[in-house]
Structures are given as structure tokens and as C-alpha cells.
Tab-separated table of C-alpha atoms and ligand atoms in Angstrom:
chain	number	residue	atom	x	y	z
A	1	MET	CA	24.681	38.002	200.777
A	2	SER	CA	28.163	36.635	200.320
A	3	TYR	CA	28.966	32.922	200.020
A	4	VAL	CA	31.569	32.977	202.795
A	5	LYS	CA	31.074	29.977	205.081
A	6	SER	CA	33.723	30.498	207.741
A	7	LEU	CA	37.263	31.659	208.511
A	8	LYS	CA	39.845	28.913	209.002
A	9	CYS	CA	43.249	29.140	210.682
A	10	THR	CA	46.101	28.266	208.321
A	11	ILE	CA	48.096	26.790	211.224
A	12	CYS	CA	45.732	24.862	213.568
A	13	GLN	CA	42.888	24.509	211.010
A	14	LYS	CA	40.293	25.640	213.569
A	15	GLU	CA	37.235	27.282	211.955
A	16	TYR	CA	35.638	30.494	213.153
A	17	ASP	CA	32.286	32.084	212.420
A	18	LYS	CA	32.469	34.400	209.406
A	19	ASP	CA	31.102	37.220	211.555
A	20	SER	CA	33.551	36.620	214.397
A	21	GLY	CA	35.452	39.755	213.421
A	22	PHE	CA	38.764	37.903	213.844
A	23	PHE	CA	41.617	38.646	211.442
A	24	THR	CA	44.032	36.131	212.977
A	25	CYS	CA	43.484	32.983	215.045
A	26	PRO	CA	43.128	33.791	218.759
A	27	ASP	CA	44.923	30.519	219.607
A	28	CYS	CA	47.858	30.869	217.203
A	29	GLY	CA	48.439	34.627	217.428
A	30	GLU	CA	49.635	36.852	214.613
A	31	LYS	CA	51.041	33.973	212.515
A	32	GLY	CA	47.630	32.250	212.596
A	33	ILE	CA	46.380	34.032	209.507
A	34	LEU	CA	42.852	33.053	208.605
A	35	ASP	CA	41.690	31.743	205.259
A	36	VAL	CA	38.241	32.629	203.916
A	37	ILE	CA	36.225	29.459	203.265
A	38	TYR	CA	33.396	29.502	200.723
A	39	ASP	CA	30.328	27.383	200.161
A	40	TYR	CA	31.318	26.112	196.710
A	41	GLY	CA	28.146	24.008	196.463
A	42	GLN	CA	25.995	27.149	196.615
A	43	ILE	CA	28.368	29.177	194.407
A	44	LYS	CA	28.157	26.518	191.679
A	45	LYS	CA	24.433	27.175	191.376
A	46	VAL	CA	25.003	30.781	190.239
A	47	PHE	CA	28.603	31.011	189.006
A	48	ASN	CA	29.869	29.265	185.876
A	49	GLN	CA	31.121	29.994	182.337
A	50	GLY	CA	27.613	30.952	181.221
A	51	PHE	CA	27.252	33.483	184.052
A	52	LEU	CA	30.527	35.084	182.995
A	53	ARG	CA	29.645	35.168	179.294
A	54	GLU	CA	26.531	37.212	180.114
A	55	ASN	CA	28.407	39.456	182.541
A	56	ARG	CA	29.223	42.959	181.259
A	57	ASP	CA	30.979	44.103	184.429
A	58	TYR	CA	34.626	44.251	183.391
A	59	SER	CA	36.073	44.712	186.865
A	60	ILE	CA	36.806	42.382	189.770
A	61	TRP	CA	33.126	42.630	190.722
A	62	ARG	CA	32.265	40.246	187.900
A	63	TYR	CA	33.486	37.607	190.373
A	64	LEU	CA	31.300	38.840	193.233
A	65	PRO	CA	30.021	35.337	194.190
A	66	LEU	CA	33.649	34.439	194.951
A	67	LEU	CA	34.365	37.569	196.990
A	68	PRO	CA	33.797	38.276	200.690
A	69	VAL	CA	31.804	41.495	200.247
A	70	GLU	CA	28.155	42.464	199.891
A	71	LYS	CA	27.014	44.269	196.748
A	72	ASP	CA	25.907	47.473	198.501
A	73	HIS	CA	28.990	49.608	197.838
A	74	ILE	CA	30.551	48.078	194.746
A	75	SER	CA	29.003	50.434	192.224
A	76	LYS	CA	30.842	53.369	193.839
A	77	THR	CA	34.410	52.042	193.666
A	78	LEU	CA	37.196	52.773	191.209
A	79	ARG	CA	37.307	50.309	188.306
A	80	VAL	CA	39.757	47.677	189.510
A	81	GLY	CA	40.817	44.623	187.541
A	82	TRP	CA	40.206	43.151	184.100
A	83	SER	CA	43.698	44.223	183.123
A	84	PRO	CA	44.960	43.071	179.730
A	85	LEU	CA	46.439	39.627	179.165
A	86	LEU	CA	48.928	40.129	176.353
A	87	LYS	CA	50.339	37.258	174.321
A	88	SER	CA	54.027	37.826	173.724
A	89	ASN	CA	55.014	38.711	170.184
A	90	LYS	CA	58.745	39.074	170.459
A	91	ALA	CA	60.033	38.161	173.908
A	92	VAL	CA	58.904	34.585	173.342
A	93	SER	CA	61.217	34.296	170.333
A	94	ILE	CA	64.206	35.470	172.399
A	95	PHE	CA	63.516	33.220	175.394
A	96	PRO	CA	61.333	30.507	173.861
A	97	CYS	CA	58.552	28.485	175.437
A	98	LYS	CA	55.310	27.158	173.985
A	99	ALA	CA	53.330	30.340	174.657
A	100	LEU	CA	54.124	33.348	176.832
A	101	TYR	CA	51.563	35.768	178.272
A	102	PHE	CA	51.895	38.958	180.282
A	103	LYS	CA	49.148	39.926	182.699
A	104	ASP	CA	49.685	43.674	182.865
A	105	ASP	CA	48.405	44.722	186.262
A	106	GLY	CA	50.212	48.031	186.012
A	107	GLN	CA	47.040	49.138	184.235
A	108	ASN	CA	44.915	49.194	187.363
A	109	PRO	CA	43.522	52.560	188.567
A	110	THR	CA	46.514	53.338	190.808
A	111	GLN	CA	48.829	51.302	188.559
A	112	SER	CA	49.479	48.157	190.586
A	113	LEU	CA	47.971	44.785	191.453
A	114	LYS	CA	47.512	46.087	195.011
A	115	ASP	CA	44.322	47.835	193.869
A	116	ARG	CA	42.663	44.423	193.913
A	117	ALA	CA	43.255	44.141	197.658
A	118	SER	CA	42.770	47.788	198.552
A	119	VAL	CA	39.341	48.077	196.992
A	120	ILE	CA	38.224	45.090	199.094
A	121	ALA	CA	39.690	46.716	202.215
A	122	ALA	CA	37.882	49.958	201.503
A	123	VAL	CA	34.547	48.211	200.915
A	124	LYS	CA	34.965	46.031	204.034
A	125	ALA	CA	35.758	49.130	206.101
A	126	LEU	CA	32.597	50.820	204.836
A	127	GLU	CA	30.519	47.705	205.533
A	128	SER	CA	31.832	47.645	209.095
A	129	GLY	CA	31.234	51.345	209.703
A	130	TYR	CA	34.831	52.601	209.897
A	131	ASP	CA	35.801	56.067	208.686
A	132	THR	CA	39.606	55.649	208.676
A	133	ILE	CA	41.860	52.933	207.227
A	134	SER	CA	45.539	52.534	207.925
A	135	CYS	CA	48.469	50.503	206.678
A	136	SER	CA	52.204	50.377	206.459
A	137	SER	CA	53.624	49.843	203.044
A	138	THR	CA	56.656	49.926	200.840
A	139	GLY	CA	54.492	51.967	198.485
A	140	ASN	CA	51.844	50.289	196.350
A	141	ALA	CA	49.652	48.968	199.139
A	142	ALA	CA	49.548	52.497	200.492
A	143	SER	CA	49.041	54.386	197.240
A	144	SER	CA	46.313	51.973	196.155
A	145	LEU	CA	44.641	52.202	199.539
A	146	ALA	CA	44.743	55.999	199.455
A	147	GLY	CA	43.121	56.080	195.996
A	148	ASN	CA	40.478	53.440	196.618
A	149	ALA	CA	39.596	54.838	200.044
A	150	SER	CA	39.324	58.455	198.931
A	151	ARG	CA	36.934	57.380	196.178
A	152	LEU	CA	34.649	55.946	198.905
A	153	GLY	CA	34.993	58.924	201.240
A	154	LEU	CA	37.268	57.183	203.738
A	155	LYS	CA	40.300	58.760	205.408
A	156	THR	CA	43.705	57.045	205.242
A	157	VAL	CA	46.707	57.086	207.557
A	158	ILE	CA	49.825	55.672	205.946
A	159	PHE	CA	53.210	54.670	207.350
A	160	VAL	CA	55.989	54.389	204.772
A	161	PRO	CA	59.657	53.463	205.125
A	162	LYS	CA	62.157	56.237	204.578
A	163	ARG	CA	63.125	55.018	201.109
A	164	ALA	CA	59.629	54.965	199.504
A	165	PRO	CA	59.999	55.978	195.816
A	166	ILE	CA	58.835	59.432	194.866
A	167	GLY	CA	56.202	58.224	192.359
A	168	LYS	CA	54.348	56.302	195.038
A	169	LEU	CA	54.748	59.048	197.597
A	170	SER	CA	53.294	61.623	195.230
A	171	GLN	CA	50.277	59.368	194.615
A	172	LEU	CA	49.664	59.189	198.364
A	173	LEU	CA	49.688	62.935	198.707
A	174	ALA	CA	47.547	63.422	195.594
A	175	PHE	CA	44.915	61.063	197.023
A	176	GLY	CA	44.824	63.086	200.242
A	177	ALA	CA	46.344	60.523	202.603
A	178	ARG	CA	47.878	61.459	205.918
A	179	VAL	CA	51.448	60.204	205.484
A	180	PHE	CA	54.077	59.412	208.091
A	181	LYS	CA	57.589	58.534	206.976
A	182	VAL	CA	59.172	56.167	209.469
A	183	ASP	CA	62.893	56.471	210.034
A	184	GLY	CA	63.949	52.937	209.163
A	185	ASP	CA	62.969	50.109	206.855
A	186	TYR	CA	59.639	48.409	206.135
A	187	LYS	CA	59.813	46.520	209.433
A	188	ALA	CA	59.910	49.774	211.359
A	189	ALA	CA	56.996	51.205	209.375
A	190	TYR	CA	54.995	48.015	209.959
A	191	ASN	CA	55.631	48.026	213.691
A	192	LEU	CA	54.594	51.636	214.172
A	193	SER	CA	51.456	51.131	212.070
A	194	LYS	CA	50.523	48.124	214.165
A	195	LYS	CA	50.815	50.108	217.377
A	196	ALA	CA	48.916	53.068	215.925
A	197	ILE	CA	46.089	50.898	214.548
A	198	GLU	CA	45.640	49.267	217.957
A	199	HIS	CA	45.748	52.616	219.707
A	200	TYR	CA	43.315	54.486	217.445
A	201	GLY	CA	41.075	51.586	216.377
A	202	TRP	CA	41.412	52.266	212.632
A	203	TYR	CA	40.556	49.629	210.001
A	204	ASN	CA	43.665	47.528	209.375
A	205	ARG	CA	44.779	47.089	205.761
A	206	ASN	CA	48.009	45.312	206.572
A	207	ALA	CA	47.663	42.668	203.911
A	208	ALA	CA	48.969	39.632	205.695
A	209	VAL	CA	46.830	39.828	208.797
A	210	ASN	CA	43.621	40.917	207.040
A	211	PRO	CA	42.270	37.688	205.510
A	212	TYR	CA	40.028	39.467	203.012
A	213	LEU	CA	42.831	41.088	201.042
A	214	ILE	CA	44.099	37.875	199.473
A	215	GLU	CA	40.539	37.372	198.268
A	216	GLY	CA	40.883	40.560	196.238
A	217	LYS	CA	44.305	39.585	194.938
A	218	LYS	CA	43.028	36.207	193.784
A	219	THR	CA	40.958	37.922	191.097
A	220	VAL	CA	44.152	38.218	189.036
A	221	ALA	CA	44.124	34.419	188.727
A	222	LEU	CA	40.378	34.327	187.995
A	223	GLU	CA	40.962	36.785	185.159
A	224	ILE	CA	43.977	34.950	183.746
A	225	ALA	CA	41.888	31.779	183.602
A	226	GLU	CA	38.892	33.473	182.025
A	227	GLN	CA	41.033	35.399	179.522
A	228	LEU	CA	42.575	32.076	178.466
A	229	ASP	CA	39.116	30.569	178.084
A	230	PHE	CA	39.836	28.447	181.181
A	231	LYS	CA	42.716	26.627	179.474
A	232	VAL	CA	45.289	27.824	181.980
A	233	THR	CA	49.033	27.885	181.308
A	234	ASP	CA	51.431	25.290	182.745
A	235	TRP	CA	53.194	27.971	184.798
A	236	VAL	CA	52.361	31.301	186.388
A	237	ILE	CA	55.176	33.550	187.603
A	238	VAL	CA	54.919	36.347	190.153
A	239	SER	CA	57.309	38.303	192.361
A	240	VAL	CA	57.127	37.784	196.119
A	241	GLY	CA	57.516	40.115	199.105
A	242	ASP	CA	55.142	39.380	202.004
A	243	GLY	CA	53.668	36.398	200.175
A	244	CYS	CA	50.096	37.711	199.920
A	245	THR	CA	50.074	38.187	196.166
A	246	ILE	CA	51.337	34.697	195.411
A	247	GLY	CA	48.928	33.336	198.025
A	248	GLY	CA	46.120	35.119	196.194
A	249	VAL	CA	47.214	33.730	192.841
A	250	TYR	CA	47.004	30.213	194.276
A	251	LYS	CA	43.636	30.859	195.935
A	252	GLY	CA	42.068	32.070	192.681
A	253	PHE	CA	43.073	28.940	190.807
A	254	TYR	CA	42.082	26.815	193.814
A	255	ASP	CA	38.555	28.306	193.756
A	256	LEU	CA	38.192	27.566	190.048
A	257	LEU	CA	39.391	24.008	190.556
A	258	GLN	CA	36.805	23.486	193.322
A	259	LEU	CA	34.158	24.740	190.890
A	260	GLN	CA	35.521	22.371	188.203
A	261	MET	CA	36.099	25.304	185.855
A	262	ILE	CA	39.788	24.492	185.230
A	263	SER	CA	41.527	21.126	184.913
A	264	HIS	CA	44.594	21.937	187.032
A	265	ILE	CA	46.295	24.625	189.087
A	266	PRO	CA	49.289	26.058	187.200
A	267	LYS	CA	52.681	25.497	188.794
A	268	ILE	CA	53.524	28.768	190.496
A	269	ILE	CA	57.016	30.287	190.509
A	270	GLY	CA	57.711	32.895	193.177
A	271	VAL	CA	60.535	35.271	192.274
A	272	GLN	CA	62.637	37.147	194.814
A	273	SER	CA	65.645	39.426	194.587
A	274	ILE	CA	68.969	37.888	195.603
A	275	GLY	CA	69.376	40.836	197.991
A	276	CYS	CA	66.270	39.816	199.945
A	277	LYS	CA	65.133	36.230	199.480
A	278	PRO	CA	63.743	34.736	202.704
A	279	PHE	CA	61.179	32.563	200.865
A	280	PHE	CA	63.740	31.277	198.365
A	281	ASP	CA	66.156	30.254	201.114
A	282	ALA	CA	63.535	28.635	203.313
A	283	PHE	CA	62.052	26.725	200.378
A	284	HIS	CA	65.331	25.361	199.052
A	285	GLU	CA	66.700	24.577	202.501
A	286	SER	CA	63.382	23.053	203.691
A	287	ARG	CA	63.211	25.171	206.825
A	288	ALA	CA	61.158	27.968	208.351
A	289	LEU	CA	61.639	31.539	207.109
A	290	GLU	CA	64.272	33.643	208.814
A	291	GLU	CA	64.633	37.406	208.919
A	292	VAL	CA	66.987	38.822	206.264
A	293	GLU	CA	68.242	42.253	205.226
A	294	GLU	CA	66.368	44.237	202.569
A	295	LEU	CA	69.024	44.901	199.951
A	296	THR	CA	67.318	45.381	196.604
A	297	ILE	CA	66.179	48.188	194.322
A	298	ALA	CA	62.860	46.331	193.929
A	299	ASP	CA	61.314	48.220	196.832
A	300	SER	CA	57.897	46.552	196.570
A	301	ILE	CA	59.398	43.155	197.374
A	302	ALA	CA	62.089	44.317	199.814
A	303	VAL	CA	60.507	42.488	202.734
A	304	GLY	CA	62.930	41.095	205.314
A	305	ILE	CA	60.251	39.527	207.500
A	306	PRO	CA	57.433	38.283	205.257
A	307	ARG	CA	54.075	38.642	206.987
A	308	ASN	CA	52.361	35.827	205.127
A	309	PRO	CA	54.854	32.946	205.179
A	310	VAL	CA	52.315	30.121	205.362
A	311	LYS	CA	50.111	31.174	202.459
A	312	GLY	CA	53.131	32.230	200.391
A	313	MET	CA	54.927	28.940	200.893
A	314	ASN	CA	51.768	26.858	200.390
A	315	ALA	CA	51.126	28.520	197.028
A	316	VAL	CA	54.408	27.175	195.707
A	317	ARG	CA	54.359	23.796	197.459
A	318	LEU	CA	50.752	22.888	196.723
A	319	SER	CA	51.071	23.904	193.069
A	320	TYR	CA	54.353	21.967	192.648
A	321	GLY	CA	56.119	25.181	191.686
A	322	THR	CA	59.385	26.631	192.937
A	323	PHE	CA	61.154	29.811	194.046
A	324	VAL	CA	63.712	31.548	191.853
A	325	ALA	CA	66.039	34.410	192.841
A	326	VAL	CA	67.442	37.068	190.505
A	327	SER	CA	69.950	39.888	190.927
A	328	ASP	CA	69.084	43.586	190.751
A	329	GLN	CA	71.050	43.676	187.499
A	330	GLU	CA	68.860	40.934	186.024
A	331	ILE	CA	65.792	42.849	187.179
A	332	LEU	CA	66.902	46.048	185.461
A	333	GLU	CA	67.796	44.188	182.265
A	334	ALA	CA	64.431	42.425	182.291
A	335	MET	CA	62.753	45.804	182.735
A	336	THR	CA	64.577	47.214	179.696
A	337	GLU	CA	63.804	44.110	177.608
A	338	LEU	CA	60.132	44.186	178.499
A	339	GLY	CA	59.826	47.815	177.472
A	340	LYS	CA	61.806	47.348	174.272
A	341	THR	CA	60.233	44.112	173.068
A	342	GLU	CA	56.673	44.187	174.372
A	343	GLY	CA	55.788	47.821	175.105
A	344	ILE	CA	55.256	47.126	178.782
A	345	PHE	CA	56.885	49.452	181.308
A	346	ALA	CA	57.220	47.638	184.641
A	347	GLU	CA	58.517	48.853	187.980
A	348	PRO	CA	61.514	46.866	189.294
A	349	ALA	CA	59.459	44.521	191.510
A	350	ALA	CA	57.218	43.770	188.537
A	351	ALA	CA	60.049	43.262	186.054
A	352	CYS	CA	61.418	40.847	188.646
A	353	SER	CA	58.844	38.237	187.599
A	354	TYR	CA	60.016	38.512	183.992
A	355	ALA	CA	63.642	38.222	185.142
A	356	GLY	CA	62.506	35.071	186.955
A	357	TYR	CA	61.000	33.779	183.717
A	358	ILE	CA	64.281	34.306	181.855
A	359	ARG	CA	66.199	32.518	184.575
A	360	ALA	CA	63.707	29.645	184.743
A	361	ILE	CA	64.059	29.195	180.965
A	362	LYS	CA	67.868	29.269	181.184
A	363	GLU	CA	67.878	26.784	184.061
A	364	GLN	CA	65.365	24.607	182.197
A	365	ILE	CA	62.906	24.717	185.048
A	366	ILE	CA	60.402	25.645	182.333
A	367	LYS	CA	60.493	23.292	179.345
A	368	ALA	CA	60.178	24.362	175.707
A	369	ASN	CA	56.772	22.687	175.342
A	370	GLU	CA	55.230	24.477	178.345
A	371	SER	CA	53.161	27.657	178.442
A	372	VAL	CA	53.700	30.513	180.884
A	373	CYS	CA	51.903	33.568	182.243
A	374	VAL	CA	54.093	36.275	183.804
A	375	ILE	CA	52.268	38.676	186.106
A	376	ILE	CA	53.431	42.283	185.844
A	377	THR	CA	52.437	43.631	189.238
A	378	GLY	CA	53.162	47.363	188.933
A	379	ASN	CA	53.767	50.193	186.469
A	380	GLY	CA	57.212	51.580	185.665
A	381	LEU	CA	56.123	55.173	186.303
A	382	LYS	CA	56.074	54.301	190.007
A	383	ASP	CA	59.856	54.423	190.148
A	384	THR	CA	61.378	56.453	187.338
A	385	VAL	CA	64.556	57.146	189.309
A	386	ASN	CA	65.717	53.531	189.074
A	387	ALA	CA	64.412	53.194	185.521
A	388	LEU	CA	66.412	56.178	184.303
A	389	LYS	CA	69.637	54.778	185.756
A	390	GLN	CA	69.433	52.138	183.015
A	391	PHE	CA	69.600	54.562	180.117
A	392	LYS	CA	71.831	57.217	178.588
A	393	GLU	CA	70.636	60.801	178.828
A	394	PRO	CA	69.155	61.811	175.404
A	395	ILE	CA	71.263	64.220	173.322
A	396	LEU	CA	70.331	67.915	173.354
A	397	LEU	CA	70.189	69.503	169.884
A	398	LYS	CA	69.511	72.952	168.435
A	399	ASP	CA	66.648	73.245	165.951
A	400	ASN	CA	68.964	72.238	163.103
A	401	LEU	CA	68.452	69.270	160.727
A	402	GLU	CA	72.158	69.042	159.731
A	403	ASP	CA	73.176	68.529	163.340
A	404	LEU	CA	70.582	65.778	163.689
A	405	ILE	CA	71.787	64.014	160.510
A	406	LYS	CA	75.420	64.264	161.619
A	407	TYR	CA	74.536	62.827	165.008
A	408	ILE	CA	72.431	59.960	163.601
A	409	ASN	CA	75.160	59.000	161.050
A	410	PHE	CA	77.728	59.076	163.820
A	411	ARG	CA	75.567	56.840	166.039
A	412	ASN	CA	74.897	54.392	163.174
A	413	GLU	CA	78.657	54.032	162.584
A	414	GLU	CA	79.176	53.525	166.280
A	415	GLU	CA	76.558	50.764	166.360
A	416	VAL	CA	78.125	48.997	163.337
A	417	ASN	CA	81.508	49.095	165.054
A	418	GLU	CA	80.143	47.772	168.369
B	501	PLP	C1	53.318	44.178	196.807
B	501	PLP	C2	53.934	43.904	195.510
B	501	PLP	C3	54.475	42.641	195.196
B	501	PLP	C4	54.532	41.483	196.147
B	501	PLP	O1	53.354	41.201	196.846
B	501	PLP	P1	53.445	40.549	198.312
B	501	PLP	O2	52.048	40.312	198.692
B	501	PLP	O3	54.135	41.522	199.198
B	501	PLP	O4	54.223	39.290	198.168
B	501	PLP	C5	55.025	42.493	193.944
B	501	PLP	N1	55.079	43.505	193.061
B	501	PLP	C6	54.550	44.709	193.320
B	501	PLP	C7	54.635	45.776	192.294
B	501	PLP	C8	53.972	44.951	194.563
B	501	PLP	O5	53.500	46.170	194.823
B	502	ZN	ZN1	45.059	28.630	214.876
């Protein structure tokens, strides 16, 4: 039995029965996204540091009392979560702060943080007796859904924008999804999926409107806290598209604060690309979000109309954080740096959070005596086309040592002269 108490509208604050079946508030419409409310008093009786110390389940299910699912299906899922939290060895000496950590969520089963949401969607669909799940996605939501659903014997119907990267597309096909490419951008894919889901009555994994998905994403924050022995960093940085991931990060820390397991919620920085920064603009101009174009190589965060503006904005406001915007060039440089200095290969949208860190250090938003956790949301193998644009093609040699020596000497001289 889960500890969910009710579902509460993020706009009008009205509460609905947890079994109402609503995804959004009937009074406020599609923007009235619901928030899952828990009975923290009851959770406290079973969930604490001691419970976690005894817990050998190194997946998101170790946090089951804080999740909106029953335990019936969880033993059958892929192993999602408990990704490594790496303390920076070298990057921190180049762009210094008190302590720098990377939460490498590219190491999830389908290589992105989205697995945390998709596994919840798949379990919820099973619990409710659906046999097909659908979503529109710029890539990771879809590929993670396809993987997590196929593992549980569910069918998936996926709508992707025309420019979905080949790595993500090949995952979809490998996991047996039925894929429709929509001629247009993410907005077009979203709109067609919405119509199709209504028409066919499939389970809806569109992250913003399904209130349970943020609950999966929040486990990244639960893990960061636990991996730091509940002494959380001053800042947490994450890239932002629809706003669900950052909303989840906030919710995870919020839960732990309600349970008195952490002393404060870290200040959260949301990072967007300069080519598509509706949250950044709205935040700094103190106004509502407005539709923008989607002009960035970071496809996972190329979202012109964010579907979760309230939760995304609240995460930053309520944590006293901020939004930062970085150029595609900064993203690609951050990606190269991260690979070279820390051994982490991030896709552009994931390297974006590290680019945001570098900028926040340069702009002194983050002070030298503060600690930081940068969330790496997806693996670099998702989009090798953009990654390869950053590098020179390797030289082609014959099987001949002299040639190699000549070439290496030549390159060394070149580097000295540079
Ligand atoms: C989806 C995604 C994000 C952003 O999450 P939103 O919920 O859309 O804000 C960031 N990075 C990666 C790799 C993603 O797949
Ligand atoms: Zn409402």
C-alpha cells in the first residue's frame, strides 16, 4: 500500500482523491498539473537512515515508501537508479569551488535520467491494466519508455520529432517500439501524441501531465542526498527542457526535508541553451513563460513550449536558485572537458548542466566556499553525430612503426609551437 494521501493542483491548490484517476485538475485544465501528496507522518514510521542502511536494493525501489506505486511489479523491472556520484578530481581544480560532484545518470539502463520516470509509468500502466503506453519525446523519454515497457511486456507507441538523433531512434527500434516520426518539431510530435492517446485510450507517459513521473525523477535527489550521507551540497545544477526533471529534483529534497533527513534544500540552478530559453527569460523578466523557437543542438532540452512551467519555476524559486543560459559552443566545450578531465561522456543536453556550472563559477553565482552537485542527465553515445563534430578525424596509418614515430614527433612539435 503506498503512502500517497491525495493529488493536489499546483494552480488552485484543490485536492483530489488519490484514486480519482485525474492527471490534471478538472477546474484548471491542462496547466493544472497535479502534485502527489504523501502522508509524511506515516512514512516517518518506516523510512529513515536506519531503514536505508539495512536496505540492499540498489535501485530506485529502495525508496518505495516515497513512491506512488505498489510493490507487486517492482521485482520485474529493469534496474533503474543508484547511479554513481563521482567527486571531481580534476575539473574542480580548473573551475574551483569547495567540492564538486557529478551524478552520472547516463549509467541508467537506457542511459538517461528518464529511466527513473519511465519505469514508474510502466509500473503504473500495469497496475491500471493497460497494455499500451504512448508518449511524444525528443528522444530519451521515448527510448527509456520503450525499454522499461518492453521489459514488463507492454507495447509502446512513440511520436518523435523529425530531428531525433540516431542513437535514440535506434534504441526505440531495438526495444520494439512502434515509432512515428512527425514532420515538424517537438510541439508537433506532442500534439499528435495527445490526439492519438485520447483517440486510442493508451496510457499517457507525457511527463508533464502525468503527475507520477516527477515522483520517479525525484529519486535522483534522494540518491544524491543518501550518497552524501545526507549532508547535501549548497547547489545542485541540472539542465531544463519541459521542467519535469528540475521539478523532480526539488521534490526529492522537499520530501527529505519534510522527513527531517536533511537540513536544507540545495539551491537549484536550471540551465538552458541560449537558443531555447523560455524558463530563463521568464525567470529573469519576472513574467509568465512564452513560446520560443527551438534552436539548439541539445535536442533533449529543445523545448519551445515547456509543459511543466509551474513545477519547473517553483523548483528554482522555492530553493532560492536561479536560471543560467549557455551557448551551444559552451555546451560542446563542456562536453569535451568533461570527457577529458573526468572520464564522463555526456550528451549535449547533459553537458549543458556542466556548462552552466562553469558559467555560474565565472559569474560568481557560486562562491568559492560552496559545494556543488552537477547532474549528468544522459550518455554521450545517444548523440555521437554532434560529439564527433568537436574532434579531428584520427589519422590513418599503415602497420609501420616508423610512420607512427614520425607522426607523433611531428604532432609534439606542433603542440610545442601552438
Ligand atoms: C529530458 C532531459 C532533460 C530535461 O528534462 P525536462 O523534464 O524536459 O526538463 C535534460 N537532459 C536530458 C538528457 C534529458 O533527456
Ligand atoms: Zn486546479
